[in-house]
C-alpha atoms as a printed R data frame, in Angstrom:
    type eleno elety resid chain resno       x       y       z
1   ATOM     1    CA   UNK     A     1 199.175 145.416  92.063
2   ATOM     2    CA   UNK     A     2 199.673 141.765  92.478
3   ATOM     3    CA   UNK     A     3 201.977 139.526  89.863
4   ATOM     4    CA   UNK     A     4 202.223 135.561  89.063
5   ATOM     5    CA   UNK     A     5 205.566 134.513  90.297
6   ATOM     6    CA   UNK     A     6 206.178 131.060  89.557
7   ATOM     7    CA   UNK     A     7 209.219 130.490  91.096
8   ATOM     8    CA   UNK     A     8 207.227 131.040  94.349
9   ATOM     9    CA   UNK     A     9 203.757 129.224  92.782
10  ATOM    10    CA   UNK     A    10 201.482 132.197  93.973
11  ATOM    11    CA   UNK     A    11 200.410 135.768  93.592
12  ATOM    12    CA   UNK     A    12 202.425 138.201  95.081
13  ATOM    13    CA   UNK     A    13 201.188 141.665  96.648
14  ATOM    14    CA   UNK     A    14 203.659 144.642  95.621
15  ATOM    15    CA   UNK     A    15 202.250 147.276  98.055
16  ATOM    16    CA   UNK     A    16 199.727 145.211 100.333
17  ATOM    17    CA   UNK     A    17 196.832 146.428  98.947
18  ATOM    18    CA   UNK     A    18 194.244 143.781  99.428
19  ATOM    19    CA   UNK     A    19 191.531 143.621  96.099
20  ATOM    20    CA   UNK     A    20 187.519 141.808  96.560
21  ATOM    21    CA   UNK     A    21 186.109 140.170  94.073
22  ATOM    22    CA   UNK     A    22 184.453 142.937  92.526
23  ATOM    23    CA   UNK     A    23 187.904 144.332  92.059
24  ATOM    24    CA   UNK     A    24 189.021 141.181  90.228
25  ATOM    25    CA   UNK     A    25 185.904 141.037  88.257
26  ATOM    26    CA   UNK     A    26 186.884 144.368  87.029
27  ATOM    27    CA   UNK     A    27 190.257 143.936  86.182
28  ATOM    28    CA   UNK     A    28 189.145 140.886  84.417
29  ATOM    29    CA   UNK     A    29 186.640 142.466  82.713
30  ATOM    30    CA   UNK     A    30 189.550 144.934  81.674
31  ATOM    31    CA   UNK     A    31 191.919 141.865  80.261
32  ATOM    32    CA   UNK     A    32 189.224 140.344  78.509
33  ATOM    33    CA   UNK     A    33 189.185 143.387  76.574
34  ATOM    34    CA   UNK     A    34 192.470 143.707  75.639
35  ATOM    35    CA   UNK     A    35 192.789 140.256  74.593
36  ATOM    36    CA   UNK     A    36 190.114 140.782  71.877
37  ATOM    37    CA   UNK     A    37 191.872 143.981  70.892
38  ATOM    38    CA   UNK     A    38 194.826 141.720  70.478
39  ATOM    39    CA   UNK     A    39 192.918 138.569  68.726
40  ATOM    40    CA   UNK     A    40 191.203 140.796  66.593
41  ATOM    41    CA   UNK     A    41 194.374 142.319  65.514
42  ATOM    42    CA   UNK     A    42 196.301 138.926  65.247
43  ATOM    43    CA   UNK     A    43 193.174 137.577  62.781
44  ATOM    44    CA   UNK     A    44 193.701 140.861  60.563
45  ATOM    45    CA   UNK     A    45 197.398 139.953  60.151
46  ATOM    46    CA   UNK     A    46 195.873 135.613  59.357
47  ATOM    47    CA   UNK     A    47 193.821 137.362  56.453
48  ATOM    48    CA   UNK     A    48 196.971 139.429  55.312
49  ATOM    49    CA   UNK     A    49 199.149 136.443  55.683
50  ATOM    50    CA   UNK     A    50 196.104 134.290  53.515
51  ATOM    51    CA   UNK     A    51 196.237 136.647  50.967
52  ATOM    52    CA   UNK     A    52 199.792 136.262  50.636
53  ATOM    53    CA   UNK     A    53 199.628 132.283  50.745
54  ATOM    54    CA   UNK     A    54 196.891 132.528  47.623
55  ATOM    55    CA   UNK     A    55 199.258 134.434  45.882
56  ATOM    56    CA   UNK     A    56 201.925 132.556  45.876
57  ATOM    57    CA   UNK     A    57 200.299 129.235  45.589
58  ATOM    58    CA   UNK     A    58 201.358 128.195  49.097
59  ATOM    59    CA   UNK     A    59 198.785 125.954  51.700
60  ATOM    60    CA   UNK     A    60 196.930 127.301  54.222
61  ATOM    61    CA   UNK     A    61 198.058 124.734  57.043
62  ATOM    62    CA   UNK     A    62 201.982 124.757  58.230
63  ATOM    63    CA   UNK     A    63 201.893 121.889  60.585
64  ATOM    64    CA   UNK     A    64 205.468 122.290  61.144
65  ATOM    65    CA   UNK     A    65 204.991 126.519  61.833
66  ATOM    66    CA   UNK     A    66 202.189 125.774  64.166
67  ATOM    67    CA   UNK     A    67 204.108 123.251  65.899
68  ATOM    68    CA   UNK     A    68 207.060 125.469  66.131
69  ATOM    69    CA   UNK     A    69 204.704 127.891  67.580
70  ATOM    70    CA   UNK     A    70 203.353 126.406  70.271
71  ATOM    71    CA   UNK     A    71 206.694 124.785  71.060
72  ATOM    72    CA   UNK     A    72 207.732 128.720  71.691
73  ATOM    73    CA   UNK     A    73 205.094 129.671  73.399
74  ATOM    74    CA   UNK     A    74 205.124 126.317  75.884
75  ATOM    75    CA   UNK     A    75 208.698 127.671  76.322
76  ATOM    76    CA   UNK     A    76 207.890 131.554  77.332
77  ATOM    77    CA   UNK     A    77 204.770 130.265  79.520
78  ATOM    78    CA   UNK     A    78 205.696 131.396  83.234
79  ATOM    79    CA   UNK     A    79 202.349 130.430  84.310
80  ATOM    80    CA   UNK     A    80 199.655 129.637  85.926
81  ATOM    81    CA   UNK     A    81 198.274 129.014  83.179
82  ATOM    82    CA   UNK     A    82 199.120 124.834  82.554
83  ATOM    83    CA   UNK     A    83 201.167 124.167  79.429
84  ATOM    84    CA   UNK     A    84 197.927 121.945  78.065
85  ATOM    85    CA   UNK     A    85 195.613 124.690  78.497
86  ATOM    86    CA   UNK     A    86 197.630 126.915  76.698
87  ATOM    87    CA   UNK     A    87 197.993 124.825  73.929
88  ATOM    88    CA   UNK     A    88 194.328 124.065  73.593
89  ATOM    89    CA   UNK     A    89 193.578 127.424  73.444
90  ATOM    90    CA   UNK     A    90 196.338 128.767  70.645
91  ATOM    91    CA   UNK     A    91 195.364 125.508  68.868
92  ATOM    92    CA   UNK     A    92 191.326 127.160  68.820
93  ATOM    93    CA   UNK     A    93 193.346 130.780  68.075
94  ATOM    94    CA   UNK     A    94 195.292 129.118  65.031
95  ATOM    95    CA   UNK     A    95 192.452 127.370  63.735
96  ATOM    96    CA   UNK     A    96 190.272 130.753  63.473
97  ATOM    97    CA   UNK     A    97 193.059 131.879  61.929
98  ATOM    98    CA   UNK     A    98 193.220 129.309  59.188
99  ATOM    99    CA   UNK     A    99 189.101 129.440  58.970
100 ATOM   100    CA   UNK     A   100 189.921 133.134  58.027
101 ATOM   101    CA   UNK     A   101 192.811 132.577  55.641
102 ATOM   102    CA   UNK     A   102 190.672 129.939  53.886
103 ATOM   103    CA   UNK     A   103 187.794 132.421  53.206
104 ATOM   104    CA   UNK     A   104 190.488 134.287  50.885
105 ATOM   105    CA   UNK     A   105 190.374 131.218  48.596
């Protein structure tokens, strides 16, 4: 199994084992997965949280909660992934979010 390290700015091999692209592919394939588990999951909680806004007569947009968020998440990035990057794609994530919070108007 191979792990980002960014102190040393590459992959790192724990046993040696040398993967081909199909390999990748596959594990890819695997993540991709999981992450729309997980985005699935985090939209059912934007509808709860919605709900919750209509009823007590709050907005749908909290500049200063998203900001705060991707402040936090800027911070816990250990990469590759670019600090821009990840903020253009949480800013996509929290605007699905607020697409689905505004359907419970």
């Amino acid at each position: 199994m191979r792990r980002w390290t960014r102190s040393a700015g590459r992959w790192d091999t724990d046993e040696g084992a040398r993967m081909d692209l199909s390999d990748w592919r596959e594990r890819i394939d695997a993540i991709d997965r999981q992450l729309l588990v997980l985005l699935n999951e985090r939209m059912g909680c934007a509808q709860e949280i919605g709900r919750i806004k209509k009823t007590e007569g709050r907005a749908v947009r909290d500049p200063e909660r998203e900001r705060a968020l991707l402040e936090k998440l800027k911070a816990l990035n250990s990469g590759p992934i670019k600090d821009d990057s990840l903020e253009a794609i949480y800013r996509q994530i929290i605007q699905a979010a607020v697409d689905l919070e505004e359907e419970e108007d």
